[in-house]
Coordinates of C-alpha atoms and ligand atoms in Angstrom, one line a residue:
M1063 CA 41.6 -43.4 -12.8
K1064 CA 39.9 -40.2 -14.0
R1065 CA 42.1 -38.1 -12.0
A1066 CA 45.1 -39.9 -13.5
I1067 CA 43.9 -39.2 -17.0
Q1068 CA 43.3 -35.6 -16.3
H1069 CA 46.8 -35.3 -14.7
H1070 CA 48.3 -37.0 -17.8
F1071 CA 46.5 -34.5 -20.1
R1072 CA 47.3 -31.2 -18.4
F1073 CA 48.7 -30.3 -21.8
S1074 CA 50.5 -27.0 -22.6
L1075 CA 48.8 -24.2 -24.4
T1076 CA 50.6 -24.8 -27.7
S1077 CA 49.7 -28.5 -27.8
S1078 CA 45.9 -27.9 -27.3
V1079 CA 43.8 -28.1 -30.4
R1080 CA 41.8 -25.1 -29.1
A1081 CA 45.0 -23.0 -28.9
R1082 CA 46.3 -24.1 -32.3
L1083 CA 42.9 -23.4 -33.8
T1084 CA 42.9 -20.0 -32.4
L1085 CA 46.4 -19.3 -33.7
W1086 CA 45.6 -20.5 -37.2
Y1087 CA 42.5 -18.4 -37.2
L1088 CA 44.4 -15.4 -36.1
V1089 CA 47.0 -16.0 -38.9
M1090 CA 44.3 -16.3 -41.4
V1091 CA 42.5 -13.1 -40.4
A1092 CA 45.8 -11.3 -40.2
F1093 CA 46.6 -12.3 -43.7
I1094 CA 43.2 -11.2 -44.9
V1095 CA 43.4 -7.8 -43.2
C1096 CA 47.0 -7.4 -44.8
L1097 CA 45.6 -8.3 -48.2
F1098 CA 42.9 -5.8 -47.9
G1099 CA 45.2 -3.1 -46.5
V1100 CA 47.8 -3.5 -49.4
S1101 CA 44.8 -3.2 -51.8
L1102 CA 43.7 0.0 -50.3
Y1103 CA 47.2 1.5 -50.2
I1104 CA 47.9 0.6 -53.8
T1105 CA 44.5 2.2 -54.9
Q1106 CA 45.3 5.3 -52.9
I1107 CA 48.7 5.7 -54.3
S1108 CA 47.6 5.2 -57.9
L1109 CA 44.8 7.7 -57.3
N1110 CA 47.2 10.4 -56.0
A1111 CA 49.6 9.7 -58.9
D1112 CA 46.7 10.2 -61.5
T1113 CA 45.6 13.5 -59.8
A1114 CA 49.0 14.9 -59.7
E1115 CA 49.7 13.9 -63.4
R1116 CA 46.4 15.5 -64.5
A1117 CA 47.2 18.9 -62.7
A1118 CA 50.6 18.9 -64.3
Q1119 CA 49.2 18.3 -67.7
L1120 CA 46.6 21.1 -67.3
Y1121 CA 49.1 23.6 -66.2
Q1122 CA 51.6 22.6 -69.0
D1123 CA 48.7 22.7 -71.7
S1124 CA 47.5 26.1 -70.4
Q1125 CA 51.0 27.6 -70.7
R1126 CA 51.6 26.1 -74.2
F1127 CA 48.1 27.2 -75.6
A1128 CA 48.5 30.6 -74.1
E1129 CA 51.8 31.2 -75.8
T1130 CA 50.4 29.8 -79.1
Y1131 CA 47.3 32.1 -78.8
R1132 CA 49.4 35.0 -77.9
Q1133 CA 51.4 34.6 -81.1
V1134 CA 48.2 34.2 -83.2
L1135 CA 46.6 37.3 -81.7
L1136 CA 49.8 39.4 -82.1
D1137 CA 49.9 38.3 -85.8
R1138 CA 46.2 39.3 -86.1
Q1139 CA 45.1 35.9 -87.3
A1140 CA 41.8 34.4 -86.3
P1141 CA 42.2 32.0 -83.3
T1142 CA 39.7 29.5 -84.7
T1143 CA 42.2 28.8 -87.6
L1144 CA 44.8 27.7 -85.1
H1145 CA 45.7 24.0 -85.1
L1146 CA 45.9 22.9 -81.5
K1147 CA 47.0 19.5 -80.4
L1148 CA 44.3 18.5 -77.7
S1149 CA 43.9 15.4 -75.9
S1150 CA 40.6 13.8 -76.1
Q1151 CA 37.9 15.3 -73.8
E1152 CA 40.1 18.4 -73.2
I1153 CA 38.3 21.7 -73.5
V1154 CA 39.8 25.0 -74.5
L1155 CA 37.9 28.4 -74.5
L1156 CA 39.7 31.7 -75.4
L1157 CA 37.9 34.8 -74.2
H1158 CA 38.3 38.4 -75.3
P1159 CA 39.1 40.7 -72.2
D1160 CA 35.6 41.9 -72.6
G1161 CA 34.1 38.4 -72.2
N1162 CA 33.5 37.4 -75.8
A1163 CA 34.5 33.9 -76.9
L1164 CA 37.3 34.1 -79.5
D1165 CA 37.7 30.3 -79.9
S1166 CA 36.3 27.1 -78.3
R1167 CA 37.4 23.5 -78.5
G1168 CA 36.2 20.3 -77.0
P1169 CA 32.6 19.3 -75.8
L1170 CA 31.5 22.8 -75.1
T1171 CA 27.9 23.9 -75.4
D1172 CA 26.6 27.5 -75.3
S1173 CA 25.4 27.1 -71.8
L1174 CA 28.8 25.7 -70.7
I1175 CA 30.7 28.6 -72.5
Q1176 CA 28.2 30.9 -70.6
Q1177 CA 29.2 29.4 -67.3
L1178 CA 32.9 29.7 -68.1
Q1179 CA 32.4 33.3 -69.1
T1180 CA 30.7 34.0 -65.7
G1181 CA 33.5 32.3 -63.9
A1182 CA 36.2 34.3 -65.8
E1183 CA 34.4 37.5 -65.1
Q1184 CA 34.5 36.8 -61.4
N1185 CA 38.3 36.5 -61.8
K1186 CA 38.3 32.9 -60.6
G1187 CA 41.6 31.0 -61.1
M1188 CA 39.9 27.6 -61.3
I1189 CA 36.5 26.8 -62.3
D1190 CA 34.7 23.4 -61.7
L1191 CA 32.5 22.8 -64.6
T1192 CA 30.0 20.0 -64.8
V1193 CA 29.5 18.5 -68.3
R1194 CA 26.6 16.3 -68.9
R1195 CA 26.7 13.5 -71.5
S1196 CA 23.7 11.6 -72.3
L1197 CA 24.1 8.0 -73.3
P1198 CA 21.4 5.9 -74.5
W1199 CA 20.8 4.3 -71.1
W1200 CA 22.2 6.7 -68.7
T1201 CA 23.7 10.1 -68.2
I1202 CA 27.2 10.8 -67.1
N1203 CA 28.1 13.8 -65.2
T1204 CA 31.8 14.7 -65.5
T1205 CA 33.2 17.6 -63.5
Y1206 CA 36.1 19.3 -65.4
H1207 CA 38.7 21.3 -63.7
V1208 CA 39.2 24.3 -65.8
L1209 CA 42.4 26.5 -65.3
V1210 CA 42.0 30.1 -66.1
T1211 CA 45.1 31.7 -67.6
P1212 CA 45.5 35.3 -68.8
V1213 CA 47.2 35.6 -72.2
L1214 CA 49.6 38.6 -71.6
N1215 CA 51.5 40.7 -74.0
Q1216 CA 53.9 43.1 -72.2
N1217 CA 51.9 42.9 -69.1
T1218 CA 48.7 43.7 -70.9
R1219 CA 46.0 41.1 -70.9
V1220 CA 45.1 40.4 -74.6
A1221 CA 42.9 37.4 -73.9
I1222 CA 41.8 34.8 -71.3
L1223 CA 42.5 31.3 -71.9
L1224 CA 40.5 28.6 -70.1
V1225 CA 41.8 25.0 -70.4
G1226 CA 39.9 22.2 -68.8
L1227 CA 40.5 18.5 -68.2
P1228 CA 38.1 15.9 -66.9
P1229 CA 39.5 14.2 -63.6
P1230 CA 41.3 11.0 -64.1
H1231 CA 39.1 8.0 -64.9
P1232 CA 37.2 7.4 -61.6
T1233 CA 38.8 4.4 -59.9
P1234 CA 36.1 1.7 -59.6
L1235 CA 36.8 1.3 -55.9
G1236 CA 33.6 -0.7 -55.5
I1237 CA 34.7 -3.2 -58.0
I1238 CA 38.2 -3.3 -56.7
W1239 CA 37.0 -4.0 -53.2
F1240 CA 34.4 -6.3 -54.4
F1241 CA 37.1 -8.6 -56.0
H1242 CA 39.5 -8.2 -53.2
G1243 CA 36.7 -9.1 -50.7
L1244 CA 36.0 -12.1 -53.0
L1245 CA 39.6 -13.0 -52.9
A1246 CA 39.6 -12.7 -49.1
L1247 CA 36.7 -14.9 -48.8
L1248 CA 38.2 -17.4 -51.1
V1249 CA 41.3 -17.4 -48.9
A1250 CA 39.1 -17.8 -45.8
A1251 CA 37.2 -20.6 -47.3
I1252 CA 40.2 -22.5 -48.6
G1253 CA 42.1 -21.7 -45.4
G1254 CA 39.1 -22.7 -43.2
Y1255 CA 38.5 -26.0 -45.2
W1256 CA 42.2 -27.0 -44.9
L1257 CA 42.3 -26.0 -41.1
A1258 CA 39.2 -28.0 -40.5
G1259 CA 40.6 -31.0 -42.4
K1260 CA 43.8 -30.8 -40.4
V1261 CA 42.1 -30.5 -37.1
L1262 CA 39.5 -33.2 -37.8
R1263 CA 42.0 -35.8 -39.1
P1264 CA 42.4 -37.4 -35.8
V1265 CA 38.7 -37.6 -35.3
K1266 CA 38.5 -39.3 -38.6
M1267 CA 41.2 -41.7 -37.4
I1268 CA 39.4 -42.3 -34.1
T1269 CA 36.1 -43.1 -36.1
R1270 CA 37.7 -45.4 -38.5
M1271 CA 39.5 -47.4 -35.6
A1272 CA 36.3 -47.4 -33.6
N1273 CA 34.4 -48.9 -36.4
E1274 CA 37.0 -51.6 -36.8
I1275 CA 36.6 -52.6 -33.1
N1276 CA 33.7 -54.9 -32.5
A1277 CA 32.3 -56.7 -29.5
T1278 CA 34.4 -59.8 -30.0
D1279 CA 37.7 -57.8 -30.3
L1280 CA 37.7 -55.5 -27.3
R1281 CA 41.3 -56.1 -26.8
R1282 CA 42.1 -53.4 -29.4
R1283 CA 43.0 -49.9 -28.3
L1284 CA 43.5 -46.6 -30.1
H1285 CA 46.8 -45.8 -28.6
L1286 CA 46.8 -42.3 -30.1
Q1287 CA 50.0 -40.6 -29.0
R1288 CA 48.9 -36.9 -28.9
R1289 CA 49.1 -34.5 -26.1
D1290 CA 45.9 -32.6 -27.0
E1291 CA 42.3 -32.9 -26.6
F1292 CA 42.1 -35.7 -29.2
G1293 CA 44.7 -37.6 -27.3
E1294 CA 42.6 -37.2 -24.2
L1295 CA 39.5 -38.3 -26.2
A1296 CA 41.4 -41.4 -27.4
A1297 CA 42.7 -42.3 -24.1
T1298 CA 39.3 -41.9 -22.5
F1299 CA 38.0 -44.2 -25.3
D1300 CA 40.8 -46.6 -24.5
H1301 CA 39.9 -46.7 -20.9
M1302 CA 36.3 -47.2 -21.7
L1303 CA 37.3 -50.1 -23.9
A1304 CA 39.3 -51.6 -21.1
R1305 CA 36.4 -51.3 -18.7
L1306 CA 34.1 -52.9 -21.4
E1307 CA 36.5 -55.7 -22.1
A1308 CA 36.8 -56.3 -18.2
A1309 CA 32.9 -56.3 -17.8
F1310 CA 32.6 -58.5 -20.9
K1311 CA 35.2 -61.0 -19.5
R1312 CA 33.4 -61.0 -16.1
Q1313 CA 30.1 -61.7 -17.9
T1314 CA 31.6 -64.6 -19.8
Q1315 CA 33.3 -65.9 -16.8
F1316 CA 30.1 -65.5 -14.8
T1317 CA 28.1 -67.5 -17.3
A1318 CA 30.8 -70.2 -17.5
D1319 CA 31.0 -70.4 -13.6
A1320 CA 27.2 -70.5 -13.3
S1321 CA 26.9 -73.4 -15.9
H1322 CA 29.7 -75.2 -14.0
E1323 CA 28.0 -74.8 -10.7
L1324 CA 24.7 -76.1 -12.0
R1325 CA 26.3 -78.9 -14.0
T1326 CA 27.9 -80.5 -10.8
P1327 CA 24.6 -81.2 -8.9
L1328 CA 22.9 -82.2 -12.1
T1329 CA 25.7 -84.8 -12.7
I1330 CA 25.3 -86.1 -9.2
I1331 CA 21.6 -86.4 -9.5
D1332 CA 22.0 -88.2 -12.7
L1333 CA 24.5 -90.6 -11.1
K1334 CA 22.2 -91.2 -8.1
I1335 CA 19.2 -92.0 -10.3
N1336 CA 21.2 -94.4 -12.4
Q1337 CA 22.5 -96.1 -9.2
A1338 CA 19.0 -96.4 -7.8
L1339 CA 17.7 -97.9 -11.0
T1340 CA 20.5 -100.4 -11.6
Q1341 CA 22.3 -101.3 -8.3
L1342 CA 20.3 -100.5 -5.2
E1343 CA 18.1 -103.1 -3.6
Q1344 CA 17.7 -102.2 0.1
P1345 CA 15.0 -99.4 1.1
E1346 CA 17.8 -97.8 3.2
E1347 CA 20.0 -97.5 0.2
Y1348 CA 17.1 -95.9 -1.8
R1349 CA 16.5 -93.5 1.1
Q1350 CA 20.1 -92.4 1.1
A1351 CA 20.1 -91.9 -2.6
F1352 CA 16.9 -89.8 -2.6
E1353 CA 18.3 -87.8 0.4
Q1354 CA 21.3 -87.0 -1.7
I1355 CA 19.1 -86.1 -4.7
Q1356 CA 17.2 -83.8 -2.5
A1357 CA 20.2 -82.1 -1.2
E1358 CA 21.7 -81.5 -4.6
N1359 CA 18.3 -80.2 -5.6
A1360 CA 18.4 -77.8 -2.6
H1361 CA 21.9 -76.7 -3.6
M1362 CA 20.8 -76.0 -7.1
A1363 CA 17.7 -73.9 -5.9
A1364 CA 20.1 -72.0 -3.6
I1365 CA 22.4 -71.2 -6.5
I1366 CA 19.5 -70.2 -8.8
N1367 CA 17.8 -68.0 -6.1
S1368 CA 21.1 -66.2 -5.5
L1369 CA 21.7 -65.8 -9.2
L1370 CA 18.2 -64.4 -9.7
L1371 CA 18.8 -62.0 -6.9
L1372 CA 22.1 -60.8 -8.2
A1373 CA 20.7 -60.5 -11.8
R1374 CA 17.7 -58.5 -10.6
A1375 CA 20.0 -56.3 -8.5
D1376 CA 22.3 -55.7 -11.5
T1377 CA 19.4 -54.6 -13.6
G1378 CA 18.0 -52.4 -10.9
Q1379 CA 14.8 -54.4 -10.5
I1380 CA 14.9 -54.7 -6.7
A1381 CA 13.2 -51.9 -4.9
L1382 CA 14.3 -51.8 -1.2
N1383 CA 11.5 -51.4 1.3
L1384 CA 13.2 -48.7 3.2
Q1385 CA 12.2 -48.3 7.0
E1386 CA 13.7 -47.5 10.3
V1387 CA 15.6 -50.5 11.3
D1388 CA 17.3 -51.2 14.7
L1389 CA 20.5 -53.0 13.9
G1390 CA 20.9 -54.2 17.5
D1391 CA 17.5 -56.0 17.3
L1392 CA 18.2 -57.3 13.9
A1393 CA 21.5 -58.8 14.9
L1394 CA 20.1 -60.4 18.0
A1395 CA 17.4 -62.0 15.9
C1396 CA 19.7 -63.3 13.4
V1397 CA 22.0 -64.8 16.2
E1398 CA 19.0 -66.4 17.8
R1399 CA 17.9 -68.0 14.6
L1400 CA 21.4 -69.4 13.8
L1401 CA 22.2 -70.6 17.4
P1402 CA 21.1 -74.2 16.5
L1403 CA 23.2 -74.3 13.5
A1404 CA 26.1 -73.0 15.7
R1405 CA 25.4 -75.6 18.2
A1406 CA 25.3 -78.4 15.7
S1407 CA 28.7 -77.3 14.3
Q1408 CA 30.1 -77.0 17.9
I1409 CA 30.7 -73.3 17.5
V1410 CA 29.8 -70.8 20.3
L1411 CA 27.9 -67.9 18.8
T1412 CA 28.4 -64.9 21.1
T1413 CA 27.2 -61.3 21.0
G1414 CA 29.1 -58.3 22.2
D1415 CA 27.2 -55.0 22.7
L1416 CA 23.9 -54.7 20.7
P1417 CA 22.8 -51.3 21.5
E1418 CA 19.8 -49.6 19.7
V1419 CA 21.4 -48.3 16.5
L1420 CA 18.8 -46.9 14.0
I1421 CA 19.4 -46.8 10.3
R1422 CA 17.2 -46.6 7.4
G1423 CA 17.1 -49.8 5.4
D1424 CA 15.3 -52.9 4.2
S1425 CA 15.2 -55.3 7.2
H1426 CA 14.6 -58.4 4.9
Y1427 CA 17.9 -57.8 3.0
L1428 CA 19.8 -56.5 6.1
G1429 CA 18.8 -59.8 7.8
Q1430 CA 20.0 -61.7 4.8
M1431 CA 23.4 -59.8 4.9
L1432 CA 23.9 -60.6 8.6
T1433 CA 22.8 -64.2 8.2
N1434 CA 25.2 -64.7 5.2
L1435 CA 28.2 -63.4 7.3
I1436 CA 27.3 -65.3 10.5
E1437 CA 26.7 -68.5 8.5
N1438 CA 30.1 -68.2 6.8
G1439 CA 31.7 -67.7 10.2
I1440 CA 30.1 -71.0 11.5
K1441 CA 30.6 -72.8 8.3
Y1442 CA 34.3 -72.1 7.8
S1443 CA 35.2 -72.2 11.5
R1444 CA 33.7 -75.7 12.0
H1445 CA 36.4 -78.2 13.3
I1446 CA 39.0 -75.4 13.3
G1447 CA 37.7 -72.5 15.5
K1448 CA 35.5 -72.3 18.5
R1449 CA 33.7 -69.0 18.4
V1450 CA 31.8 -66.6 16.2
H1451 CA 31.2 -63.2 17.7
V1452 CA 28.6 -60.6 16.5
E1453 CA 28.6 -56.9 17.8
V1454 CA 27.0 -53.7 16.7
A1455 CA 28.3 -50.1 17.4
C1456 CA 27.4 -46.7 16.7
E1457 CA 30.0 -44.1 15.4
P1458 CA 28.2 -40.8 15.5
P1459 CA 27.6 -38.7 13.5
L1460 CA 27.7 -40.8 10.4
W1461 CA 28.1 -44.5 10.8
S1462 CA 26.6 -47.6 12.4
V1463 CA 29.0 -50.6 12.5
V1464 CA 28.4 -54.3 12.5
R1465 CA 31.3 -56.7 13.2
V1466 CA 31.2 -60.6 12.6
Q1467 CA 34.4 -62.1 13.8
D1468 CA 35.5 -65.7 13.9
D1469 CA 38.5 -67.7 14.9
G1470 CA 38.3 -70.0 11.9
P1471 CA 40.9 -70.8 9.1
G1472 CA 41.3 -67.1 8.0
V1473 CA 42.1 -66.1 4.4
T1474 CA 45.5 -65.2 2.9
D1475 CA 46.1 -61.8 1.6
E1476 CA 46.1 -63.0 -2.1
H1477 CA 42.5 -64.1 -2.0
L1478 CA 41.1 -61.2 0.1
P1479 CA 40.5 -58.8 -2.9
Y1480 CA 38.5 -61.5 -4.6
L1481 CA 36.3 -62.7 -1.8
F1482 CA 33.3 -60.6 -3.0
S1483 CA 33.6 -61.8 -6.6
R1484 CA 30.7 -64.1 -7.8
F1485 CA 31.6 -67.8 -7.5
Y1486 CA 34.9 -67.2 -6.0
R1487 CA 36.1 -69.6 -3.4
V1488 CA 39.3 -69.7 -1.6
D1489 CA 39.6 -73.5 -1.1
K1490 CA 37.6 -74.9 -4.1
A1491 CA 38.0 -78.6 -3.1
R1492 CA 36.8 -77.9 0.4
S1493 CA 33.9 -75.7 -0.6
S1494 CA 32.8 -77.6 -3.7
R1495 CA 30.3 -80.3 -3.6
Q1496 CA 31.5 -82.1 -6.6
K1497 CA 33.1 -84.7 -4.5
G1498 CA 29.8 -84.9 -2.7
S1499 CA 29.2 -88.7 -2.9
T1500 CA 31.0 -89.2 0.3
R1501 CA 29.5 -86.0 1.8
S1502 CA 26.0 -86.7 0.9
T1503 CA 25.8 -88.8 4.0
L1504 CA 26.5 -85.8 6.3
P1505 CA 23.6 -83.9 7.7
D1506 CA 22.9 -80.6 5.8
Q1507 CA 24.5 -78.4 8.4
E1508 CA 27.7 -80.4 8.2
K1509 CA 28.3 -79.6 4.6
P1510 CA 30.8 -76.8 4.3
G1511 CA 30.0 -76.2 0.5
G1512 CA 28.3 -73.0 -0.5
T1513 CA 27.3 -71.3 -3.7
G1514 CA 30.1 -68.9 -3.9
L1515 CA 27.6 -66.0 -4.2
G1516 CA 27.0 -65.3 -0.4
L1517 CA 29.6 -62.5 -0.1
S1518 CA 28.6 -61.0 -3.6
I1519 CA 25.0 -60.7 -2.2
V1520 CA 26.3 -59.2 1.0
Q1521 CA 28.4 -56.7 -1.0
W1522 CA 25.3 -55.8 -3.0
I1523 CA 23.1 -55.2 0.0
V1524 CA 25.9 -53.0 1.7
Q1525 CA 26.2 -50.9 -1.5
A1526 CA 22.4 -50.6 -2.0
H1527 CA 22.4 -49.0 1.6
H1528 CA 25.2 -46.7 0.7
G1529 CA 27.6 -48.5 3.2
E1530 CA 31.0 -50.0 3.1
I1531 CA 32.4 -53.5 3.8
R1532 CA 35.8 -54.4 5.0
V1533 CA 37.5 -57.7 5.7
E1534 CA 40.5 -58.4 7.7
S1535 CA 41.8 -61.9 7.9
K1536 CA 44.9 -63.9 9.0
I1537 CA 45.6 -67.6 8.6
G1538 CA 45.2 -69.3 11.8
T1539 CA 43.7 -66.3 13.6
G1540 CA 40.5 -65.9 11.9
S1541 CA 38.5 -63.3 9.9
R1542 CA 36.7 -60.2 10.8
F1543 CA 34.1 -58.7 8.5
E1544 CA 33.0 -55.1 9.3
I1545 CA 30.1 -53.3 7.8
R1546 CA 29.4 -49.6 8.0
L1547 CA 26.1 -48.2 7.2
P1548 CA 25.0 -44.6 7.3
L1549 CA 23.0 -43.8 10.5
L1550 CA 19.4 -42.6 10.3
Ligands
LIG36 P1 30.3 -69.6 -0.2 O1 29.0 -69.8 -0.5 O2 31.2 -70.5 -0.8 O3 30.5 -69.4 1.4 P2 30.7 -66.7 -0.2 O4 30.6 -65.8 -1.2 O5 29.9 -66.7 1.1 O6 30.6 -68.2 -0.8 O7 32.2 -66.8 0.3 C1 33.3 -66.8 -0.7 C2 34.5 -67.5 -0.2 O8 35.1 -66.7 0.9 C3 34.3 -68.8 0.6 O9 34.3 -69.9 -0.4 C4 35.3 -68.9 1.5 O10 36.4 -69.5 0.9 C5 35.7 -67.6 1.9 N1 35.1 -67.2 3.2 C6 33.9 -66.4 3.4 N2 33.8 -66.2 4.8 C7 34.8 -66.7 5.3 C8 35.3 -66.9 6.7 N3 34.4 -66.4 7.7 N4 36.3 -67.5 7.0 C9 37.1 -68.0 6.0 N5 36.8 -68.0 4.7 C10 35.7 -67.3 4.4

């Protein structure tokens, strides 16, 4: 069954939840990486554009201011009177060729002017000037790029012009990335939540349906038609329900059968007591009535003992007393014990080879196993067959074999699978004691009825010894029970 389920669920890679989850996860991570990449790309492009724009402005302003100052100097006017259109934060310093400051604009302090003068003296084309601005709560350092341009008149340097611009507003990369990271996290959270919901939907469904199923309604199934892990889970669950249902049915049937089996002798006992109280007069009649009551009582005791044994076996309460047992000896002892019963039933009880075959087992239960089989052989062959044959063999290296064969009525194929079920009887009318009022006059060994539990007990004993039991039977030819138990 398990193999069948596994075969059914050899699902393809795309249909497995694991593969789909991985795929979705990949898609999500790819999306987040792309989002971050695009954000970085856009930031870089805007940074580059800003820088190029600033450089162009610095160059143009320098050219324009140089031309204006050249005119002012040629006209011998004071450069400080000149009206220059500056952008905010822009700085301008006009130096005489000997280094003296002719004009200065923007946030220039003396020390900054001095720095610029030194730079100009060193004939630098571009000077990086750090301007410090103190705000109440912190100080901002801005590095200006200052372009040094000579103011020429017919190839003669009449002044040196220094124009500076602060760098473009520093891009708040940290903040951009923080928000983009936040966005990516949000996407991951929403995506993950959605994904988990989508993946766990069948689990919810299974839970809901499982909650709706209760012990009295074990016929329901999930029937989840999916070719993935959840389909496999639901199918396993369905199989488990089927097994539970079967076990539940067996249990109910067992209780009903047990009640029925016990009710029959009780009814007979009640009938006999009433008869004795109201109709019987002769001591011989009383004796017969009590004999039957005794027989029914013995039958009830047999049923209850067998039921108790099976119930204790089911709950694992029986501890086998494992010892070295010689199956040959055990079979011989059982046969000797049952010879009187066989003789009384006009059955010849024979033995084949009974060699020494050692196994590890509980001699009490193994004896009960052999007794049940031989008794059945005698019981069911009576008036039909002539012989019950017992033999023991050894099949090294693994097995010891016990065979009990009769030439009784045999069992049809349709009954064979159920022979070991509790209370199962092939011929209920023949085996049952309910019409026992006529049979009650027969001696005990003449009664073909049984408890219907003998073979169930045999099967439990075999399984408890890790063995196997097989039955071959043909109508008119007889039955052969073969038990294989592991050798010592
Ligand atoms: P019972 O107590 O009725 O014998 P068992 O569990 O021992 O119960 O056997 C179950 C049924 O199997 C019997 O009722 C009988 O119909 C059938 N059976 C068992 N052994 C034999 C046999 N040797 N020959 C024919 N039928 C058998």
